[in-house]
Coordinates of C-alpha atoms in Angstrom, one line a residue:
Chain A
M20 CA 129.4 112.5 115.3
K21 CA 128.5 113.8 118.8
R22 CA 126.0 111.6 120.2
S23 CA 124.1 115.0 121.4
E24 CA 123.7 115.9 117.4
E25 CA 122.5 112.8 116.6
N26 CA 120.1 112.3 119.6
I27 CA 118.9 114.8 121.4
L28 CA 116.8 112.4 123.7
G29 CA 120.5 111.9 125.4
V30 CA 120.8 109.5 128.2
V31 CA 118.1 108.0 129.8
E32 CA 117.7 105.5 133.5
P33 CA 115.3 103.1 133.6
Q34 CA 113.0 103.2 136.7
L35 CA 111.3 100.0 138.9
Y36 CA 107.7 99.8 139.5
Q37 CA 106.3 97.7 142.6
H38 CA 103.5 96.3 142.4
T39 CA 103.3 95.2 146.0
A40 CA 99.3 93.6 146.4
P41 CA 98.8 89.8 144.9
F42 CA 98.0 89.8 141.1
L43 CA 95.7 87.4 140.1
L44 CA 96.9 85.8 136.4
Q45 CA 94.4 84.4 133.5
N46 CA 95.3 81.0 134.6
G47 CA 94.1 81.6 137.9
E48 CA 97.4 81.3 139.5
L49 CA 99.1 83.9 141.8
L50 CA 101.7 86.1 141.6
H51 CA 102.9 87.7 145.0
G52 CA 103.0 91.1 143.5
Y53 CA 105.3 91.6 140.5
E54 CA 108.0 94.5 139.7
L55 CA 108.1 96.4 136.0
V56 CA 111.1 98.1 134.6
F57 CA 110.5 100.8 132.7
E58 CA 111.4 104.4 131.0
T59 CA 109.7 107.1 130.2
Y60 CA 110.6 109.9 127.5
G61 CA 109.5 113.4 127.5
R62 CA 107.1 115.2 130.4
L63 CA 104.1 114.4 131.2
N64 CA 101.6 117.6 131.4
A65 CA 99.9 118.9 134.2
D66 CA 96.8 117.3 133.3
K67 CA 98.6 114.2 132.5
S68 CA 96.9 114.2 128.9
N69 CA 99.7 113.4 127.0
A70 CA 101.0 110.0 127.9
I71 CA 101.8 107.2 125.0
L72 CA 102.5 104.3 125.9
I73 CA 104.9 102.0 123.7
C74 CA 104.4 97.8 123.9
H75 CA 107.2 96.0 123.0
A76 CA 107.3 92.5 120.7
L77 CA 108.7 89.4 121.5
S78 CA 112.2 90.1 121.7
G79 CA 111.6 93.6 123.1
H80 CA 112.1 95.7 126.8
H81 CA 111.7 99.0 128.3
H82 CA 114.7 100.4 126.6
A83 CA 113.3 101.9 123.8
A84 CA 114.8 105.0 122.8
G85 CA 117.9 107.3 124.1
F86 CA 121.4 105.7 125.5
H87 CA 121.9 104.0 128.5
S88 CA 125.3 105.8 129.0
S89 CA 127.3 108.4 126.6
E90 CA 129.6 104.7 125.5
D91 CA 126.5 103.3 124.6
A92 CA 127.0 101.7 121.1
K93 CA 123.3 101.9 120.3
P94 CA 119.8 103.7 121.2
G95 CA 117.1 101.9 122.5
W96 CA 114.8 100.0 120.1
W97 CA 112.6 102.2 118.8
D98 CA 115.0 105.1 118.7
A99 CA 114.2 105.5 115.0
C100 CA 110.3 106.9 116.0
I101 CA 110.9 108.2 119.7
G102 CA 112.6 111.1 120.7
P103 CA 112.4 115.0 119.9
G104 CA 111.0 116.1 116.4
K105 CA 110.4 112.3 116.1
S106 CA 106.9 110.8 114.7
I107 CA 106.7 110.1 118.8
D108 CA 107.8 113.5 119.9
T109 CA 108.6 113.8 123.3
N110 CA 108.8 117.5 122.9
Q111 CA 105.1 116.6 122.8
F112 CA 104.3 113.9 124.6
F113 CA 105.4 111.8 128.0
V114 CA 106.5 108.5 126.4
L115 CA 106.3 105.5 128.6
S116 CA 108.1 102.3 127.7
L117 CA 108.0 98.5 129.7
N118 CA 109.8 95.1 129.7
N119 CA 106.7 93.1 130.2
L120 CA 105.6 90.7 132.9
G121 CA 108.0 87.7 132.3
G122 CA 110.8 89.9 130.7
C123 CA 114.2 89.4 130.7
H124 CA 115.6 92.6 131.2
G125 CA 114.2 93.6 134.9
S126 CA 111.0 92.5 135.3
T127 CA 109.6 90.1 137.2
G128 CA 110.3 86.6 135.2
P129 CA 111.7 83.6 134.9
N130 CA 114.9 84.4 136.3
S131 CA 113.7 86.2 139.7
I132 CA 113.2 84.9 142.6
D133 CA 110.0 82.8 143.9
P134 CA 109.0 84.3 147.4
S135 CA 107.5 81.0 148.6
T136 CA 110.3 78.8 147.5
G137 CA 113.1 81.1 147.9
K138 CA 114.9 79.8 144.9
I139 CA 114.6 81.5 141.1
F140 CA 111.1 80.4 139.3
G141 CA 112.7 79.4 136.2
P142 CA 110.6 76.9 133.7
N143 CA 108.3 77.6 137.0
F144 CA 106.9 81.0 136.2
P145 CA 103.3 81.1 135.8
N146 CA 101.9 81.4 131.9
V147 CA 101.4 84.8 131.3
V148 CA 99.0 86.2 128.3
V149 CA 98.9 89.3 126.8
K150 CA 95.9 90.2 128.7
D151 CA 97.9 90.0 132.5
W152 CA 100.4 92.6 130.8
V153 CA 97.5 95.0 129.6
A154 CA 96.3 94.4 133.2
S155 CA 99.9 95.1 134.8
Q156 CA 100.9 98.2 132.6
A157 CA 97.2 99.8 133.5
H158 CA 98.4 99.2 137.4
L159 CA 102.1 101.3 135.9
A160 CA 99.7 103.9 134.2
D161 CA 97.8 104.0 137.8
H162 CA 100.7 104.3 139.5
L163 CA 102.3 107.3 137.4
G164 CA 99.0 109.0 137.9
I165 CA 97.8 108.4 133.8
Q166 CA 94.1 107.8 134.0
K167 CA 93.7 107.9 129.5
F168 CA 96.5 107.4 127.7
T169 CA 96.7 109.5 124.2
A170 CA 97.9 106.2 122.2
V171 CA 98.8 102.9 123.1
I172 CA 100.8 101.6 120.1
G173 CA 103.0 98.2 119.1
G174 CA 104.2 96.3 117.0
S175 CA 104.0 92.7 116.0
L176 CA 103.2 91.5 119.8
G177 CA 103.0 95.2 120.7
G178 CA 99.7 95.6 118.4
M179 CA 98.1 93.1 120.2
Q180 CA 98.4 94.4 123.4
A181 CA 97.5 97.4 121.8
M182 CA 94.2 95.8 120.4
Q183 CA 94.2 94.7 124.1
W184 CA 93.8 97.5 125.9
S185 CA 90.9 99.0 123.7
I186 CA 89.0 95.8 124.9
D187 CA 90.2 95.5 128.4
F188 CA 90.4 99.3 128.8
P189 CA 88.3 101.4 126.7
A190 CA 88.3 104.4 128.9
R191 CA 92.0 105.0 129.3
L192 CA 93.0 105.4 125.8
Y193 CA 91.9 107.6 123.0
A194 CA 93.9 105.9 120.4
A195 CA 95.2 102.5 119.4
V196 CA 97.9 102.0 116.7
L197 CA 98.3 98.2 115.9
I198 CA 102.1 97.7 113.4
A199 CA 102.6 94.8 111.6
S200 CA 100.3 93.0 113.8
A201 CA 97.3 90.5 114.1
A202 CA 94.4 89.1 116.0
K203 CA 95.6 85.8 116.0
L204 CA 98.8 83.9 114.6
S205 CA 98.2 82.3 111.6
A206 CA 99.4 78.2 111.9
Q207 CA 102.5 78.9 109.7
N208 CA 103.4 81.8 112.8
I209 CA 102.6 79.2 115.6
A210 CA 104.6 76.6 113.8
F211 CA 107.4 78.7 113.7
N212 CA 107.4 79.8 117.3
E213 CA 107.2 75.9 117.9
I214 CA 110.5 75.0 116.4
A215 CA 112.1 77.6 118.4
R216 CA 110.6 76.2 121.6
Q217 CA 111.6 72.9 120.1
A218 CA 115.1 74.1 119.5
I219 CA 115.1 75.5 123.1
T220 CA 113.7 72.5 125.0
T221 CA 115.6 70.0 123.4
D222 CA 119.1 71.3 123.4
E223 CA 121.0 69.4 126.7
D224 CA 121.5 72.5 128.0
Y225 CA 118.1 73.3 128.8
C226 CA 118.1 70.7 131.9
A227 CA 113.8 70.6 132.0
G228 CA 114.2 74.8 132.3
D229 CA 116.4 74.7 135.5
Y230 CA 119.5 75.3 133.6
Q231 CA 120.7 78.1 135.9
Q232 CA 120.7 75.5 139.2
F233 CA 123.3 73.6 136.7
N234 CA 125.1 76.9 135.7
K235 CA 124.0 76.3 132.0
N236 CA 122.4 78.2 129.5
P237 CA 120.5 76.3 126.0
E238 CA 122.8 78.5 124.0
K239 CA 122.5 76.7 120.9
G240 CA 119.1 75.8 121.0
L241 CA 118.3 79.3 121.7
M242 CA 120.8 80.6 118.8
L243 CA 118.9 78.3 116.9
A244 CA 115.3 80.1 117.7
R245 CA 116.8 83.5 116.7
M246 CA 118.1 82.2 113.7
V247 CA 114.7 81.2 112.7
G248 CA 113.0 83.9 113.9
H249 CA 115.7 86.5 112.3
V250 CA 114.5 84.6 108.9
T251 CA 111.1 85.4 109.1
Y252 CA 111.4 89.0 110.1
L253 CA 113.1 90.0 106.6
S254 CA 111.7 88.8 102.8
E255 CA 113.5 87.1 100.4
D256 CA 113.9 90.5 98.6
G257 CA 115.4 92.2 101.7
M258 CA 117.9 89.0 102.4
K259 CA 119.0 89.5 98.5
A260 CA 119.8 93.3 98.5
K261 CA 121.4 92.5 102.1
F262 CA 123.9 89.7 101.3
G263 CA 122.5 88.1 97.9
R264 CA 125.0 84.9 97.6
D265 CA 128.5 87.0 98.7
V266 CA 130.8 85.2 100.7
K267 CA 132.7 86.0 104.0
S268 CA 135.0 83.5 104.1
G269 CA 136.3 80.2 102.2
D270 CA 136.6 79.7 98.7
F271 CA 134.8 78.1 95.8
E272 CA 137.5 76.9 93.6
Q273 CA 138.9 74.8 96.7
G274 CA 135.9 73.4 97.6
A275 CA 135.8 73.8 101.2
D276 CA 134.7 75.9 104.3
V277 CA 132.4 78.7 102.5
E278 CA 130.3 80.5 104.8
F279 CA 127.9 83.1 103.5
Q280 CA 126.9 86.3 104.7
V281 CA 124.1 85.6 105.4
E282 CA 125.1 82.3 107.1
S283 CA 127.4 84.5 109.3
Y284 CA 124.5 87.4 109.9
L285 CA 122.7 84.5 111.0
H286 CA 125.5 83.2 113.6
Y287 CA 126.2 86.4 115.0
Q288 CA 122.4 87.6 115.3
G289 CA 121.5 84.3 117.3
R290 CA 124.8 84.3 119.5
A291 CA 124.3 87.8 120.2
F292 CA 120.9 87.0 121.5
T293 CA 122.0 83.9 123.9
Q294 CA 124.0 86.7 125.4
Y295 CA 121.1 88.8 126.6
F296 CA 118.2 87.1 126.1
D297 CA 116.8 84.4 128.5
A298 CA 115.3 81.1 127.3
N299 CA 112.5 80.6 129.8
T300 CA 111.5 84.0 128.7
Y301 CA 111.8 83.1 124.8
L302 CA 109.4 80.0 125.9
L303 CA 106.9 82.4 127.8
M304 CA 106.4 85.2 124.6
T305 CA 106.2 83.1 122.1
R306 CA 103.4 81.1 124.1
A307 CA 101.3 84.2 124.6
L308 CA 102.0 85.2 121.0
D309 CA 100.5 82.1 120.6
Y310 CA 97.5 82.0 122.6
F311 CA 96.2 85.9 121.3
D312 CA 93.2 85.6 120.2
P313 CA 90.4 88.1 121.8
A314 CA 87.7 87.0 119.3
R315 CA 87.7 83.1 121.3
E316 CA 85.5 84.5 123.9
F317 CA 82.8 85.5 121.2
D318 CA 83.0 82.6 119.3
G319 CA 85.6 83.8 116.9
D320 CA 84.0 86.7 116.1
L321 CA 86.6 89.9 115.9
T322 CA 83.8 92.2 115.5
R323 CA 81.8 91.0 119.1
A324 CA 85.5 91.2 120.6
L325 CA 85.7 94.7 119.6
E326 CA 81.8 96.0 119.7
N327 CA 82.6 98.3 123.3
T328 CA 86.3 99.7 122.1
T329 CA 85.9 103.6 121.7
A330 CA 89.8 104.0 120.6
K331 CA 90.1 105.7 117.2
F332 CA 93.0 103.3 115.6
L333 CA 95.8 103.4 113.6
V334 CA 96.3 99.9 111.8
L335 CA 99.7 99.7 109.8
S336 CA 101.5 96.7 108.2
F337 CA 104.2 96.3 105.1
S338 CA 103.8 94.9 101.8
T339 CA 106.8 92.6 102.0
D340 CA 105.9 91.2 105.5
W341 CA 105.1 87.4 105.6
R342 CA 105.3 87.0 109.3
F343 CA 102.5 89.3 110.4
S344 CA 101.1 89.8 106.6
P345 CA 99.2 93.0 105.2
E346 CA 96.2 90.3 105.5
R347 CA 96.2 90.0 109.4
S348 CA 95.8 93.6 109.5
Q349 CA 93.5 93.6 106.7
E350 CA 91.5 91.4 109.0
I351 CA 91.4 93.8 112.2
V352 CA 90.5 96.4 109.4
D353 CA 87.4 94.9 108.6
A354 CA 86.2 93.8 112.1
L355 CA 86.7 97.4 113.2
I356 CA 84.7 98.6 110.3
R357 CA 81.9 96.3 110.9
A358 CA 81.9 97.5 114.3
K359 CA 81.8 101.0 112.7
K360 CA 84.4 102.3 115.0
N361 CA 87.0 104.6 113.8
V362 CA 89.8 103.5 112.0
A363 CA 92.6 104.3 109.0
S364 CA 95.1 101.9 107.6
A365 CA 97.9 101.8 105.2
T366 CA 100.2 99.2 103.9
I367 CA 103.6 100.7 103.7
E368 CA 106.0 99.8 100.4
S369 CA 109.0 98.4 102.3
E370 CA 111.5 95.3 101.2
H371 CA 112.3 95.4 104.8
G372 CA 109.9 92.8 105.6
H373 CA 108.6 92.2 109.1
D374 CA 111.1 94.4 110.3
S375 CA 110.3 97.2 108.7
F376 CA 108.2 98.2 111.9
L377 CA 111.3 99.1 113.5
L378 CA 113.5 101.2 110.6
P379 CA 113.1 105.1 109.4
I380 CA 110.7 105.0 106.5
D381 CA 109.8 108.0 105.4
R382 CA 105.5 107.4 104.6
Y383 CA 105.5 105.1 107.6
T384 CA 106.9 108.0 109.9
K385 CA 105.3 111.0 108.9
L386 CA 101.9 109.0 109.0
L387 CA 102.2 108.1 112.6
S388 CA 103.2 111.5 113.4
A389 CA 99.5 112.4 111.3
F390 CA 98.0 110.6 113.2
L391 CA 99.3 111.3 116.5
Q392 CA 98.8 114.8 115.8
R393 CA 95.7 114.6 115.3
S394 CA 94.4 112.6 118.0
Y395 CA 96.4 114.6 120.3
K396 CA 94.7 117.6 118.6
E397 CA 90.9 115.7 119.1
L398 CA 91.6 114.6 123.0
E399 CA 92.6 118.1 123.6
G400 CA 89.6 119.9 121.7
I401 CA 92.3 121.8 119.4
P402 CA 89.7 123.0 116.5
S403 CA 91.5 121.7 113.1
P404 CA 92.0 124.5 110.3
A405 CA 89.4 123.6 108.8
Q406 CA 87.0 123.6 111.5
G407 CA 88.3 127.5 112.3
I408 CA 87.7 128.3 108.5
D409 CA 83.8 127.1 108.6
E410 CA 83.4 128.7 112.3
V411 CA 84.6 132.4 110.5
A412 CA 82.5 131.4 107.1
S413 CA 79.6 130.8 109.8
Chain B
M30 CA 84.9 122.7 98.6
R31 CA 84.8 121.2 95.5
G32 CA 81.6 121.6 93.6
D33 CA 80.6 118.0 92.6
L34 CA 81.5 117.5 96.2
E35 CA 79.2 119.9 97.7
L36 CA 76.3 118.8 95.3
I37 CA 76.4 115.4 96.8
A38 CA 76.7 116.4 100.3
T39 CA 73.5 118.1 99.9
L40 CA 72.4 114.5 98.9
I41 CA 73.1 112.8 102.1
N42 CA 71.4 112.4 105.0
P43 CA 72.5 113.4 108.7
G44 CA 73.9 110.7 110.3
A45 CA 73.9 108.4 108.0
R46 CA 76.7 105.9 107.3
V47 CA 78.7 106.9 104.1
L48 CA 81.6 104.8 102.4
D49 CA 83.9 107.0 99.6
L50 CA 85.4 104.7 97.0
G51 CA 88.5 106.9 95.7
C52 CA 88.0 109.7 98.6
G53 CA 91.5 111.7 97.8
E54 CA 92.2 114.0 100.8
G55 CA 89.0 112.9 102.6
E56 CA 87.6 116.2 101.0
L57 CA 84.0 115.1 101.3
L58 CA 84.0 112.7 104.4
D59 CA 85.5 115.7 106.4
H60 CA 82.8 117.9 105.7
L61 CA 79.9 115.2 106.1
Q62 CA 81.8 114.3 109.3
R63 CA 81.5 118.0 110.8
D64 CA 78.3 119.0 109.1
K65 CA 76.1 115.9 109.2
R66 CA 77.9 114.1 112.2
V67 CA 77.9 111.5 109.3
N68 CA 80.3 108.0 110.2
G69 CA 81.9 107.7 107.3
Y70 CA 85.2 105.7 105.9
G71 CA 87.3 106.4 102.8
L72 CA 89.2 104.7 100.3
D73 CA 91.9 105.3 98.4
R74 CA 95.4 104.1 97.4
D75 CA 98.0 107.1 97.3
A76 CA 100.0 107.4 99.9
E77 CA 99.3 111.6 100.2
N78 CA 96.0 111.7 100.1
I79 CA 96.4 108.7 103.1
R80 CA 98.0 111.2 105.4
T81 CA 96.1 113.8 104.5
C82 CA 92.9 112.2 105.6
V83 CA 94.8 111.2 108.5
S84 CA 95.6 114.4 109.5
K85 CA 92.0 115.3 108.9
G86 CA 91.0 112.5 111.7
V87 CA 88.9 111.2 108.3
N88 CA 88.8 107.3 108.5
V89 CA 90.4 106.7 105.6
I90 CA 91.3 102.8 104.5
E91 CA 94.3 101.9 101.8
Q92 CA 92.1 99.4 99.1
D93 CA 92.4 99.1 95.6
L94 CA 89.1 99.7 93.6
D95 CA 89.9 97.1 91.8
E96 CA 90.4 94.8 94.3
G97 CA 86.6 95.2 95.2
L98 CA 84.1 95.3 97.8
D99 CA 84.7 91.6 99.0
N100 CA 85.2 93.1 102.5
F101 CA 82.1 95.1 103.2
V102 CA 78.9 93.5 104.7
N103 CA 76.1 93.6 102.3
G104 CA 73.6 97.1 103.4
S105 CA 76.3 97.9 105.9
F106 CA 76.2 101.5 104.0
D107 CA 73.3 104.2 103.9
M108 CA 75.2 105.7 100.6
V109 CA 78.5 104.5 98.9
V110 CA 79.7 107.7 96.8
M111 CA 82.6 107.7 94.2
T112 CA 83.1 110.6 92.3
D113 CA 85.3 110.1 89.0
A114 CA 86.5 106.8 89.2
L115 CA 84.1 105.2 87.5
Q116 CA 85.9 105.6 84.2
A117 CA 89.3 104.3 85.4
V118 CA 88.8 101.4 87.5
K119 CA 89.2 97.7 85.7
E120 CA 85.4 96.5 86.1
P121 CA 82.8 99.6 86.7
R122 CA 79.5 97.0 86.0
E123 CA 81.1 94.4 88.5
L124 CA 82.2 97.6 90.9
V125 CA 78.8 99.2 90.5
R126 CA 77.3 96.0 91.7
D127 CA 79.0 95.6 94.3
M128 CA 78.2 99.3 95.7
L129 CA 74.6 98.4 95.4
R130 CA 75.3 95.6 97.4
V131 CA 76.9 97.3 100.1
G132 CA 74.7 100.1 100.0
E133 CA 71.5 101.5 100.4
E134 CA 71.8 103.9 97.7
C135 CA 74.8 104.9 95.7
I136 CA 76.3 108.1 93.9
V137 CA 78.0 108.0 91.1
T138 CA 79.5 110.9 89.0
F139 CA 81.9 110.7 85.7
P140 CA 82.5 112.6 83.1
N141 CA 80.6 112.8 80.1
F142 CA 82.3 111.3 76.6
A143 CA 79.6 112.3 74.4
H144 CA 79.9 116.0 75.5
W145 CA 80.3 118.0 72.4
R146 CA 83.3 119.4 72.7
C147 CA 84.6 115.5 72.6
R148 CA 81.9 114.7 69.6
A149 CA 83.8 117.6 68.2
Q150 CA 87.8 116.4 69.0
L151 CA 86.8 113.1 67.6
A152 CA 84.5 114.2 64.5
L153 CA 86.5 117.5 63.1
K154 CA 89.6 116.3 63.6
G155 CA 89.7 112.7 64.3
V156 CA 91.9 112.6 67.6
M157 CA 90.8 111.6 71.1
P158 CA 89.1 114.0 72.4
I159 CA 91.6 116.4 75.4
S160 CA 89.2 118.6 77.6
E161 CA 89.4 120.1 80.8
Q162 CA 87.8 116.9 82.3
L163 CA 90.1 114.6 80.7
P164 CA 93.3 115.7 80.1
H165 CA 95.7 112.8 79.5
S166 CA 96.8 111.5 76.1
W167 CA 95.5 108.2 75.1
F168 CA 99.1 106.2 75.5
D169 CA 98.7 107.6 79.2
T170 CA 95.4 108.1 80.9
P171 CA 94.0 106.4 83.8
N172 CA 90.7 106.0 81.9
I173 CA 90.1 103.0 80.7
H174 CA 86.2 102.8 80.3
L175 CA 85.3 106.0 79.5
C176 CA 81.5 106.1 78.5
T177 CA 78.7 108.3 77.9
F178 CA 75.0 109.5 79.7
A179 CA 73.3 106.6 76.9
D180 CA 76.1 104.5 77.9
F181 CA 75.7 104.4 81.5
E182 CA 71.9 104.8 81.3
Q183 CA 71.8 101.6 79.1
L184 CA 73.6 99.7 82.0
C185 CA 71.3 100.3 84.5
V186 CA 68.6 99.1 82.0
T187 CA 70.1 95.8 81.7
E188 CA 71.4 95.6 85.6
S189 CA 67.7 96.8 86.4
I190 CA 69.5 99.4 88.7
N191 CA 66.9 101.7 89.8
I192 CA 67.9 105.5 89.2
I193 CA 66.7 107.7 91.7
Q194 CA 67.8 110.7 90.6
R195 CA 70.0 112.3 87.7
R196 CA 71.9 115.7 88.0
V197 CA 73.6 116.8 84.8
V198 CA 76.4 119.9 84.9
D199 CA 78.7 122.0 82.9
A200 CA 82.4 122.2 83.6
N201 CA 81.7 124.4 86.9
H202 CA 79.5 121.9 88.1
Q203 CA 76.4 124.5 87.8
E204 CA 73.4 122.6 86.6
K205 CA 71.8 125.5 83.2
T206 CA 68.5 125.0 81.9
F207 CA 70.1 124.4 78.3
I208 CA 72.0 121.1 79.6
N209 CA 68.3 119.4 79.7
W210 CA 67.5 120.4 76.4
A211 CA 70.1 117.5 75.4
P212 CA 72.1 116.5 78.6
N213 CA 74.3 113.7 76.7
F214 CA 75.1 116.5 74.7
F215 CA 75.6 119.9 76.3
G216 CA 76.3 117.5 80.1
T217 CA 80.3 117.3 80.7
H218 CA 79.9 115.8 84.2
A219 CA 76.8 113.6 85.9
F220 CA 75.9 112.7 89.4
Y221 CA 73.5 109.5 89.7
R222 CA 71.7 108.8 92.7
L223 CA 71.4 105.1 92.1
G224 CA 68.7 102.2 94.2
K225 CA 68.2 98.7 94.0
S226 CA 66.6 97.0 91.5
V227 CA 63.0 98.6 90.8

């Protein structure tokens, strides 16, 4: 199959935004400016009202759709939903996707040079939280001349950013789409993150975070962290369907060196991860996940935290997702209803666990598309057919 | 709009907060939002219905009525509506209680199992009634708690539920004088507007 047939978004190019002013972080530390790498798909219309912001999850980045070159084997991480004629239709919308502050794919992060020391930040990169990401994303929107997004969309940790957007900048988004997300992590969820962090920090090559100075990389730890993550992103049924007890190599009869398919998969995913992801960024991203809790400032009352939001919300979850279960989404929905906000919700049947949010599941993509189309029409004041009929009748 | 929904719409005040249980394609809420600036939510669990609601801009929440309304706060709605779902839920009595806990008032509609056509099929043919309102065979019907107007009104008495208004209609959702001669015999559908204990 030719690339042009399978993906007409084609080759996309990353761009760089340089924020030259000092940037005060939530923890009180100051960054002397920062850079964000981003991509855009589709065209911004004349009144700049058709923009959609995509917020990435734990291991995501700016490359959400299309290909970086005609030789690329894989498209961006959310190509299933972003592109011409897809749910997030680039024929209609101008889609903005970036690598968050603290990331390791080109935005300022632990691998960048600290201007005050002339060395790379490494473990000294300040702790950033979801609120910081949203503030930095708002600067990027300013730079692009986008006053108000049609929608801010994110899955998992990305959904947390979309929620934070609705709280911090209510006037700057019309709709928020929170997919397989949560208003705060559960103890179990934090526990998994801590296991991942321990795997990294106890790797002897971690060198207290200064591994790059010693030309090392805590690959074993990073690999383990990713393996734990992957187990929690899949469902038991999904794993059974995908791997069963199939054996990749070895022989039970000889009783030696049996490698199950699932082991092979985890090894492969873990190893691959060490090649494109930075350990310090992983620690930073998991902490941002753990600390997210917009209700904390309101005595734990999420309804009050959402009181000043004006966005209309779409909250989606997946039936077999146990890392960000449908109950976590329901908590968001309940709080939004109590706060008398506009919200629609659905739990999508899927056997793929948390990973479902990245997959082209028919019901999911159609619902997302319907919501975005409706939001755009409302924002642009285009009357719906039913209204048209009423007007004729009256 | 469907005849029964038109009738319900006349019972809802402008600006009211409305919860519609089993909202289907969101017809009622869509109408109320535009005509009466009503702030409403609908509950449904059918994927196609939910997508249709979203396309219309109706606030639809995927929720199974059999799981109750625990997630809704006491008195958070002016009106809780349930059209033709009473007979299909697992615990209709508990659900009606919950509706009145969550809403100041509620509207419940259901088909009358004591309509003369139903009675005739059972009495003369000795078979479970099948009608326009109850089109299913006994073995595949979702209607597991069928009742008559008399049954429902008895429930309201035992539960101390205030029947504020009752309107009985025929198969075309029309109110006719003759129906009121013997509503539990001639009426196919009733609309009950209920309030908390008297």
